């Protein structure tokens, strides 16, 4: 065995992972017009059930929470039924799967979501960035600043979405608090100019996430709830004056809530060591992400930098990634053109497994 640490089992809260290889959450834009997953998604995740844990693509907890086109939701009974087919297929292969709840807030474009839905954010400030639409790249809109009533309703949307995740058979839920989406918009000093209990001090800017995690834990139990972070990542105009302090406080919260895992994206260009920052504040399971190969993942687990590693792009192109790592076999190359391409199988479920000569 070339990478023995990667193949050690790991307890993550209530979840018993058979290896430390996690499939990273990846938006693939293949859902139907009514935000539903299909048989194609079922097959895609089933093919990748060799991971110790799959984290799904970002899934919106409400129609307002959608930002990108052809992304799935988990707010209607039909969506729950569709996702149940996915979780059953993964469980049938002995795998585990968590749903990533992703509310985009101000990130998105009206072309990408249903008529009558809104862009909600802590403050009425547009993200200075463009987003893909079927009509090309377009600037992001000015969102509506959430009232206290809106905040309570959106937190309740997360509660219902977590209930739906459990009803659909997911093993856990991951709150997407990275990359400039709604939770990160509340956290960051430049996108949150509120003067009420949800803005101002770091503790106030944390309140939204604290309450969202609270309802997720109410429903699923802390042992099934994870948190995704990318401190200092400027994606989607995510700008905070003191990211190390802000994310340090968020990680203290993760520790005090006893979250099952923190899934940290490393990004050396930010000047912040997000893996070390997580270790400094949080004693639970740390899943590291970004540009790992099997060798580096194995040695980072061996020396205690992380407990598990997630693989994104490698899983797009290699449905049998864990088997390939076990055999130290070469990896397929990812075709960039088909990452988000339409609803078809091309570049989604048609990457070949390795030839085992069987
Ligand atoms: C096509 C694509 C879609 C992604 N979508 C999401 C997403 O929905 N949620 C999320 O937290 N990260 C998302 N990411 C980031 C990945 O989870 C991961 O952090 C990133 O790809 C770096 O890991 P890698 O080097 O192993 O690919 C996405 C990445 C890619 C390539």
Tab-separated table of C-alpha atoms and ligand atoms in Angstrom:
chain	number	residue	atom	x	y	z
A	1	UNK	CA	0.000	0.000	0.000
A	2	UNK	CA	1.587	3.259	-1.147
A	3	UNK	CA	-0.528	5.655	0.844
A	4	UNK	CA	-1.321	3.836	4.101
A	5	UNK	CA	-2.550	6.884	6.016
A	6	UNK	CA	-5.106	7.766	3.335
A	7	UNK	CA	-6.625	4.343	3.747
A	8	UNK	CA	-6.937	4.381	7.528
A	9	UNK	CA	-10.548	4.552	8.724
A	10	UNK	CA	-11.654	7.741	10.438
A	11	UNK	CA	-14.476	8.584	12.830
A	12	UNK	CA	-16.028	11.922	11.873
A	13	UNK	CA	-18.650	12.718	14.491
A	14	UNK	CA	-21.309	10.051	14.013
A	15	UNK	CA	-19.862	8.941	10.681
A	16	UNK	CA	-17.433	6.035	10.311
A	17	UNK	CA	-15.397	6.663	7.166
A	18	UNK	CA	-13.677	3.667	5.601
A	19	UNK	CA	-10.850	5.836	4.311
A	20	UNK	CA	-9.698	9.464	4.556
A	21	UNK	CA	-10.360	10.311	0.944
A	22	UNK	CA	-13.226	12.812	0.694
A	23	UNK	CA	-14.895	13.867	-2.523
A	24	UNK	CA	-14.944	17.683	-2.485
A	25	UNK	CA	-18.190	19.557	-3.154
A	26	UNK	CA	-18.395	20.540	-6.813
A	27	UNK	CA	-21.125	22.394	-8.651
A	28	UNK	CA	-21.608	20.667	-11.999
A	29	UNK	CA	-24.701	22.504	-13.297
A	30	UNK	CA	-26.675	19.536	-14.538
A	31	UNK	CA	-29.928	19.887	-12.606
A	32	UNK	CA	-33.338	20.314	-14.263
A	33	UNK	CA	-35.126	23.654	-14.673
A	34	UNK	CA	-36.978	23.001	-11.420
A	35	UNK	CA	-33.709	22.417	-9.550
A	36	UNK	CA	-33.992	18.630	-9.412
A	37	UNK	CA	-31.307	15.988	-9.652
A	38	UNK	CA	-31.760	13.114	-12.082
A	39	UNK	CA	-30.628	9.544	-12.734
A	40	UNK	CA	-27.430	11.028	-14.099
A	41	UNK	CA	-26.586	12.535	-10.699
A	42	UNK	CA	-27.390	9.214	-9.070
A	43	UNK	CA	-24.938	7.424	-11.335
A	44	UNK	CA	-22.267	10.149	-10.952
A	45	UNK	CA	-22.272	9.931	-7.159
A	46	UNK	CA	-22.645	6.143	-7.139
A	47	UNK	CA	-19.523	5.832	-9.318
A	48	UNK	CA	-17.617	7.900	-6.733
A	49	UNK	CA	-18.866	6.108	-3.591
A	50	UNK	CA	-15.337	4.718	-3.058
A	51	UNK	CA	-14.576	7.972	-1.177
A	52	UNK	CA	-14.744	7.708	2.606
A	53	UNK	CA	-17.224	10.585	2.387
A	54	UNK	CA	-18.798	12.423	-0.539
A	55	UNK	CA	-19.760	16.049	-0.037
A	56	UNK	CA	-22.308	16.965	-2.705
A	57	UNK	CA	-22.233	19.977	-4.954
A	58	UNK	CA	-23.675	23.114	-3.349
A	59	UNK	CA	-27.439	22.628	-2.894
A	60	UNK	CA	-29.687	25.632	-2.239
A	61	UNK	CA	-31.969	25.478	0.799
A	62	UNK	CA	-34.591	27.691	-0.885
A	63	UNK	CA	-35.364	29.071	-4.335
A	64	UNK	CA	-33.988	32.463	-3.230
A	65	UNK	CA	-30.713	30.774	-2.329
A	66	UNK	CA	-29.948	29.794	-5.925
A	67	UNK	CA	-27.250	31.783	-7.721
A	68	UNK	CA	-25.894	29.631	-10.531
A	69	UNK	CA	-27.812	28.074	-13.363
A	70	UNK	CA	-28.838	24.406	-13.354
A	71	UNK	CA	-27.937	23.862	-9.686
A	72	UNK	CA	-30.096	21.625	-7.485
A	73	UNK	CA	-32.211	22.479	-4.453
A	74	UNK	CA	-33.569	20.565	-1.477
A	75	UNK	CA	-36.722	22.507	-0.625
A	76	UNK	CA	-39.506	20.554	-2.367
A	77	UNK	CA	-40.837	17.024	-1.722
A	78	UNK	CA	-39.874	16.000	-5.268
A	79	UNK	CA	-36.301	17.170	-4.713
A	80	UNK	CA	-36.152	15.110	-1.517
A	81	UNK	CA	-37.307	12.015	-3.416
A	82	UNK	CA	-34.710	12.598	-6.148
A	83	UNK	CA	-31.914	13.008	-3.617
A	84	UNK	CA	-33.069	9.848	-1.787
A	85	UNK	CA	-32.307	7.864	-4.943
A	86	UNK	CA	-28.777	9.350	-4.848
A	87	UNK	CA	-28.122	8.549	-1.180
A	88	UNK	CA	-29.483	5.010	-1.583
A	89	UNK	CA	-27.187	4.391	-4.544
A	90	UNK	CA	-24.153	5.631	-2.567
A	91	UNK	CA	-25.118	3.575	0.486
A	92	UNK	CA	-25.571	0.558	-1.767
A	93	UNK	CA	-21.848	0.814	-2.558
A	94	UNK	CA	-20.935	1.144	1.124
A	95	UNK	CA	-20.278	4.894	0.857
A	96	UNK	CA	-21.337	7.919	2.880
A	97	UNK	CA	-22.693	11.208	1.538
A	98	UNK	CA	-23.237	14.643	3.095
A	99	UNK	CA	-25.256	17.427	1.483
A	100	UNK	CA	-23.606	20.820	1.167
A	101	UNK	CA	-26.108	23.600	1.894
A	102	UNK	CA	-25.193	26.626	-0.180
A	103	UNK	CA	-27.249	29.831	-0.065
A	104	UNK	CA	-25.741	32.250	-2.566
A	105	UNK	CA	-27.234	35.440	-1.108
A	106	UNK	CA	-26.111	38.339	-3.313
A	107	UNK	CA	-24.108	36.093	-5.648
A	108	UNK	CA	-25.986	35.220	-8.810
A	109	UNK	CA	-28.000	36.684	-11.636
A	110	UNK	CA	-31.756	36.860	-12.306
A	111	UNK	CA	-31.192	34.817	-15.499
A	112	UNK	CA	-30.064	31.917	-13.309
A	113	UNK	CA	-33.048	31.644	-11.008
A	114	UNK	CA	-36.836	31.471	-10.910
A	115	UNK	CA	-39.056	34.458	-11.604
A	116	UNK	CA	-40.187	36.047	-8.340
A	117	UNK	CA	-37.135	34.999	-6.347
A	118	UNK	CA	-34.935	37.559	-4.634
A	119	UNK	CA	-31.316	38.368	-3.966
A	120	UNK	CA	-31.002	38.681	-0.200
A	121	UNK	CA	-27.904	39.822	1.651
A	122	UNK	CA	-26.933	41.464	4.934
A	123	UNK	CA	-26.594	44.840	3.170
A	124	UNK	CA	-27.648	46.262	-0.204
A	125	UNK	CA	-24.163	46.076	-1.715
A	126	UNK	CA	-23.484	44.289	-5.000
A	127	UNK	CA	-20.543	41.921	-5.286
A	128	UNK	CA	-18.051	43.545	-7.651
A	129	UNK	CA	-17.828	40.473	-9.857
A	130	UNK	CA	-19.446	38.783	-12.836
A	131	UNK	CA	-21.242	35.456	-13.020
A	132	UNK	CA	-21.887	32.954	-15.778
A	133	UNK	CA	-25.366	32.976	-17.348
A	134	UNK	CA	-26.689	31.336	-20.519
A	135	UNK	CA	-26.319	34.815	-22.061
A	136	UNK	CA	-22.635	35.117	-21.102
A	137	UNK	CA	-20.890	36.699	-18.131
A	138	UNK	CA	-23.026	39.359	-16.392
A	139	UNK	CA	-22.505	41.665	-13.428
A	140	UNK	CA	-24.064	40.695	-10.094
A	141	UNK	CA	-27.175	42.603	-8.942
A	142	UNK	CA	-27.620	44.892	-5.963
A	143	UNK	CA	-29.281	42.636	-3.364
A	144	UNK	CA	-32.032	43.635	-0.937
A	145	UNK	CA	-30.809	44.123	2.632
A	146	UNK	CA	-32.488	41.489	4.795
A	147	UNK	CA	-34.929	42.596	7.476
A	148	UNK	CA	-34.912	40.785	10.812
A	149	UNK	CA	-37.961	38.897	9.533
A	150	UNK	CA	-36.051	37.823	6.413
A	151	UNK	CA	-33.180	36.603	8.568
A	152	UNK	CA	-35.523	34.502	10.699
A	153	UNK	CA	-37.150	33.083	7.546
A	154	UNK	CA	-33.831	32.186	5.909
A	155	UNK	CA	-32.634	30.482	9.090
A	156	UNK	CA	-35.873	28.528	9.042
A	157	UNK	CA	-35.151	27.606	5.396
A	158	UNK	CA	-31.879	26.058	6.577
A	159	UNK	CA	-33.811	24.162	9.256
A	160	UNK	CA	-36.280	22.782	6.722
A	161	UNK	CA	-33.484	21.980	4.286
A	162	UNK	CA	-31.638	20.035	7.005
A	163	UNK	CA	-34.859	18.144	7.786
A	164	UNK	CA	-35.152	17.412	4.078
A	165	UNK	CA	-31.534	16.196	3.975
A	166	UNK	CA	-32.235	13.773	6.797
A	167	UNK	CA	-35.472	12.638	5.115
A	168	UNK	CA	-33.514	12.072	1.902
A	169	UNK	CA	-31.069	9.784	3.719
A	170	UNK	CA	-27.987	11.992	3.802
A	171	UNK	CA	-25.423	11.019	6.436
A	172	UNK	CA	-24.576	14.621	7.218
A	173	UNK	CA	-24.869	18.260	6.179
A	174	UNK	CA	-22.102	20.759	5.467
A	175	UNK	CA	-22.701	24.506	5.787
A	176	UNK	CA	-21.000	26.343	2.930
A	177	UNK	CA	-19.481	29.370	4.694
A	178	UNK	CA	-16.696	29.864	2.123
A	179	UNK	CA	-16.205	31.702	-1.158
A	180	UNK	CA	-18.383	34.747	-0.573
A	181	UNK	CA	-21.843	33.151	-0.306
A	182	UNK	CA	-24.519	34.261	2.178
A	183	UNK	CA	-22.907	33.065	5.452
A	184	UNK	CA	-19.589	34.593	4.346
A	185	UNK	CA	-21.428	37.805	3.360
A	186	UNK	CA	-22.598	38.134	6.956
A	187	UNK	CA	-19.097	37.423	8.265
A	188	UNK	CA	-17.143	39.848	6.106
A	189	UNK	CA	-16.819	43.461	7.174
A	190	UNK	CA	-17.181	44.856	3.614
A	191	UNK	CA	-20.426	43.081	2.717
A	192	UNK	CA	-22.072	43.475	6.125
A	193	UNK	CA	-22.673	47.116	7.099
A	194	UNK	CA	-25.635	46.401	9.385
A	195	UNK	CA	-26.038	48.381	12.566
A	196	UNK	CA	-28.233	45.834	14.334
A	197	UNK	CA	-27.384	42.621	16.213
A	198	UNK	CA	-26.209	40.953	12.951
A	199	UNK	CA	-23.551	43.532	12.055
A	200	UNK	CA	-20.670	45.499	13.515
A	201	UNK	CA	-18.491	43.477	15.880
A	202	UNK	CA	-17.136	40.075	14.871
A	203	UNK	CA	-19.453	38.492	17.412
A	204	UNK	CA	-22.448	40.197	15.780
A	205	UNK	CA	-21.310	39.282	12.248
A	206	UNK	CA	-21.038	35.672	13.453
A	207	UNK	CA	-24.605	35.661	14.747
A	208	UNK	CA	-26.210	34.547	11.473
A	209	UNK	CA	-23.901	31.528	11.134
A	210	UNK	CA	-24.278	30.743	14.835
A	211	UNK	CA	-28.064	30.621	14.437
A	212	UNK	CA	-27.922	28.662	11.173
A	213	UNK	CA	-25.593	26.067	12.683
A	214	UNK	CA	-27.884	26.000	15.718
A	215	UNK	CA	-30.893	24.883	13.679
A	216	UNK	CA	-28.824	22.435	11.626
A	217	UNK	CA	-27.601	20.855	14.879
A	218	UNK	CA	-31.146	20.836	16.317
A	219	UNK	CA	-32.235	18.712	13.394
A	220	UNK	CA	-29.223	16.538	12.558
A	221	UNK	CA	-27.140	16.578	15.754
A	222	UNK	CA	-23.663	18.138	15.904
A	223	UNK	CA	-22.109	14.784	15.016
A	224	UNK	CA	-23.534	15.094	11.498
A	225	UNK	CA	-22.848	18.779	10.818
A	226	UNK	CA	-19.732	20.158	9.140
A	227	UNK	CA	-18.533	23.612	8.120
A	228	UNK	CA	-16.684	24.734	4.992
A	229	UNK	CA	-14.363	27.742	5.163
A	230	UNK	CA	-11.782	29.539	3.037
A	231	UNK	CA	-10.375	32.370	5.195
A	232	UNK	CA	-9.181	35.380	3.217
A	233	UNK	CA	-10.374	33.992	-0.127
A	234	UNK	CA	-11.457	37.052	-2.172
A	235	UNK	CA	-13.747	35.011	-4.471
A	236	UNK	CA	-17.083	36.722	-5.190
A	237	UNK	CA	-15.764	39.962	-3.702
A	238	UNK	CA	-15.476	38.439	-0.233
A	239	UNK	CA	-13.472	41.072	1.642
A	240	UNK	CA	-12.950	41.237	5.382
A	241	UNK	CA	-10.702	43.644	7.278
A	242	UNK	CA	-9.356	41.011	9.704
A	243	UNK	CA	-9.919	37.540	8.259
A	244	UNK	CA	-7.675	35.716	10.741
A	245	UNK	CA	-9.607	37.160	13.679
A	246	UNK	CA	-12.979	36.651	12.027
A	247	UNK	CA	-12.317	33.059	11.039
A	248	UNK	CA	-10.590	32.382	14.352
A	249	UNK	CA	-13.857	33.356	16.050
A	250	UNK	CA	-15.840	31.190	13.639
A	251	UNK	CA	-13.567	28.235	14.411
A	252	UNK	CA	-13.978	28.860	18.148
A	253	UNK	CA	-17.703	28.596	17.497
A	254	UNK	CA	-17.194	25.316	15.593
A	255	UNK	CA	-15.264	24.017	18.597
A	256	UNK	CA	-17.863	25.099	21.143
A	257	UNK	CA	-20.680	23.569	19.085
A	258	UNK	CA	-18.773	20.298	18.708
A	259	UNK	CA	-19.148	20.228	14.926
A	260	UNK	CA	-18.229	16.907	13.349
A	261	UNK	CA	-15.826	18.414	10.842
A	262	UNK	CA	-14.287	21.586	9.462
A	263	UNK	CA	-13.474	21.474	5.762
A	264	UNK	CA	-10.824	24.111	5.108
A	265	UNK	CA	-9.663	25.252	1.686
A	266	UNK	CA	-6.012	26.243	1.770
A	267	UNK	CA	-5.002	29.254	-0.266
A	268	UNK	CA	-1.403	30.362	0.255
A	269	UNK	CA	-1.991	33.540	-1.800
A	270	UNK	CA	-4.113	34.904	1.078
A	271	UNK	CA	-1.127	34.785	3.434
A	272	UNK	CA	-3.279	32.775	5.852
A	273	UNK	CA	-2.488	29.162	6.711
A	274	UNK	CA	-6.103	28.008	6.987
A	275	UNK	CA	-5.134	24.486	8.084
A	276	UNK	CA	-2.997	25.758	10.982
A	277	UNK	CA	-5.627	28.375	11.866
A	278	UNK	CA	-8.199	25.596	12.099
A	279	UNK	CA	-5.932	23.441	14.262
A	280	UNK	CA	-5.301	26.433	16.554
A	281	UNK	CA	-9.009	26.896	17.297
A	282	UNK	CA	-10.790	23.606	16.658
A	283	UNK	CA	-10.042	20.104	17.947
A	284	UNK	CA	-12.451	18.104	15.768
A	285	UNK	CA	-11.797	16.490	12.400
A	286	UNK	CA	-10.048	18.704	9.849
A	287	UNK	CA	-10.515	17.950	6.166
A	288	UNK	CA	-7.977	19.820	4.036
A	289	UNK	CA	-8.746	20.913	0.474
A	290	UNK	CA	-7.012	22.267	-2.572
A	291	UNK	CA	-4.441	20.876	-4.949
A	292	UNK	CA	-3.471	17.813	-2.944
A	293	UNK	CA	-2.173	14.702	-4.632
A	294	UNK	CA	-2.167	11.317	-2.921
A	295	UNK	CA	1.439	11.620	-1.799
A	296	UNK	CA	1.042	15.006	-0.151
A	297	UNK	CA	-2.313	14.026	1.349
A	298	UNK	CA	-0.808	10.914	2.901
A	299	UNK	CA	2.134	12.777	4.426
A	300	UNK	CA	-0.062	15.646	5.707
A	301	UNK	CA	-2.231	13.083	7.497
A	302	UNK	CA	0.882	11.301	8.790
A	303	UNK	CA	2.333	14.473	10.295
A	304	UNK	CA	-1.006	15.622	11.724
A	305	UNK	CA	-1.594	18.694	9.527
A	306	UNK	CA	-5.021	17.313	8.594
A	307	UNK	CA	-7.138	14.247	9.397
A	308	UNK	CA	-8.510	13.713	5.895
A	309	UNK	CA	-8.147	15.303	2.468
A	310	UNK	CA	-10.769	16.154	-0.106
A	311	UNK	CA	-10.154	15.819	-3.820
A	312	UNK	CA	-12.144	17.854	-6.311
A	313	UNK	CA	-10.912	17.955	-9.873
A	314	UNK	CA	-9.289	14.525	-9.542
A	315	UNK	CA	-12.735	13.086	-8.745
A	316	UNK	CA	-14.314	14.746	-11.776
A	317	UNK	CA	-12.067	12.759	-14.082
A	318	UNK	CA	-11.546	9.624	-11.970
A	319	UNK	CA	-14.704	7.954	-10.709
A	320	UNK	CA	-12.565	5.227	-9.101
A	321	UNK	CA	-10.080	7.618	-7.485
A	322	UNK	CA	-9.621	5.603	-4.269
A	323	UNK	CA	-8.894	2.415	-6.225
A	324	UNK	CA	-6.403	4.312	-8.378
A	325	UNK	CA	-4.642	5.686	-5.302
A	326	UNK	CA	-4.556	2.188	-3.797
A	327	UNK	CA	-2.971	0.829	-6.973
A	328	UNK	CA	-0.822	3.936	-7.513
A	329	UNK	CA	-2.332	3.948	-11.004
A	330	UNK	CA	-2.188	6.919	-13.387
A	331	UNK	CA	-5.096	9.386	-13.330
A	332	UNK	CA	-7.383	10.430	-16.192
A	333	UNK	CA	-7.087	14.066	-17.229
A	334	UNK	CA	-10.052	16.387	-16.690
A	335	UNK	CA	-11.701	17.939	-19.758
A	336	UNK	CA	-12.344	21.574	-18.842
A	337	UNK	CA	-14.923	22.069	-21.599
A	338	UNK	CA	-17.404	19.639	-20.073
A	339	UNK	CA	-17.136	20.663	-16.392
A	340	UNK	CA	-20.451	22.525	-16.475
A	341	UNK	CA	-21.737	21.286	-19.834
A	342	UNK	CA	-25.480	20.956	-20.131
A	343	UNK	CA	-27.441	18.007	-18.819
A	344	UNK	CA	-25.652	15.267	-20.703
A	345	UNK	CA	-23.422	12.442	-19.558
A	346	UNK	CA	-20.388	13.736	-21.475
A	347	UNK	CA	-17.652	14.715	-19.044
A	348	UNK	CA	-19.884	13.712	-16.142
A	349	UNK	CA	-20.540	9.986	-15.926
A	350	UNK	CA	-18.478	8.766	-18.881
A	351	UNK	CA	-14.940	9.026	-17.488
A	352	UNK	CA	-13.595	5.473	-17.559
A	353	UNK	CA	-12.618	3.474	-14.502
A	354	UNK	CA	-9.135	2.003	-14.755
A	355	UNK	CA	-8.656	-1.163	-16.697
A	356	UNK	CA	-8.205	-3.874	-14.092
A	357	UNK	CA	-7.915	-6.562	-16.740
A	358	UNK	CA	-11.021	-8.223	-15.348
B	1	LIG	C1	-16.081	22.525	-10.980
B	1	LIG	C2	-15.924	22.930	-9.538
B	1	LIG	C3	-17.039	23.259	-8.792
B	1	LIG	C4	-16.916	23.595	-7.437
B	1	LIG	N1	-18.061	23.818	-6.691
B	1	LIG	C5	-17.963	23.976	-5.341
B	1	LIG	C6	-19.139	23.990	-4.536
B	1	LIG	O1	-20.278	23.850	-4.998
B	1	LIG	N2	-18.971	24.159	-3.189
B	1	LIG	C7	-17.718	24.302	-2.620
B	1	LIG	O2	-17.604	24.454	-1.392
B	1	LIG	N3	-16.588	24.251	-3.381
B	1	LIG	C8	-16.687	24.053	-4.702
B	1	LIG	N4	-15.521	23.923	-5.454
B	1	LIG	C9	-14.206	23.891	-4.797
B	1	LIG	C10	-13.788	22.429	-4.551
B	1	LIG	O3	-14.599	21.842	-3.540
B	1	LIG	C11	-12.299	22.319	-4.117
B	1	LIG	O4	-12.102	23.064	-2.932
B	1	LIG	C12	-11.353	22.807	-5.219
B	1	LIG	O5	-11.662	22.183	-6.453
B	1	LIG	C13	-9.881	22.525	-4.868
B	1	LIG	O6	-9.657	21.154	-4.720
B	1	LIG	P1	-8.886	20.289	-5.873
B	1	LIG	O7	-7.564	20.925	-6.094
B	1	LIG	O8	-8.787	18.904	-5.277
B	1	LIG	O9	-9.748	20.328	-7.101
B	1	LIG	C14	-15.636	23.631	-6.824
B	1	LIG	C15	-14.509	23.335	-7.590
B	1	LIG	C16	-14.624	22.964	-8.924
B	1	LIG	C17	-13.398	22.582	-9.716
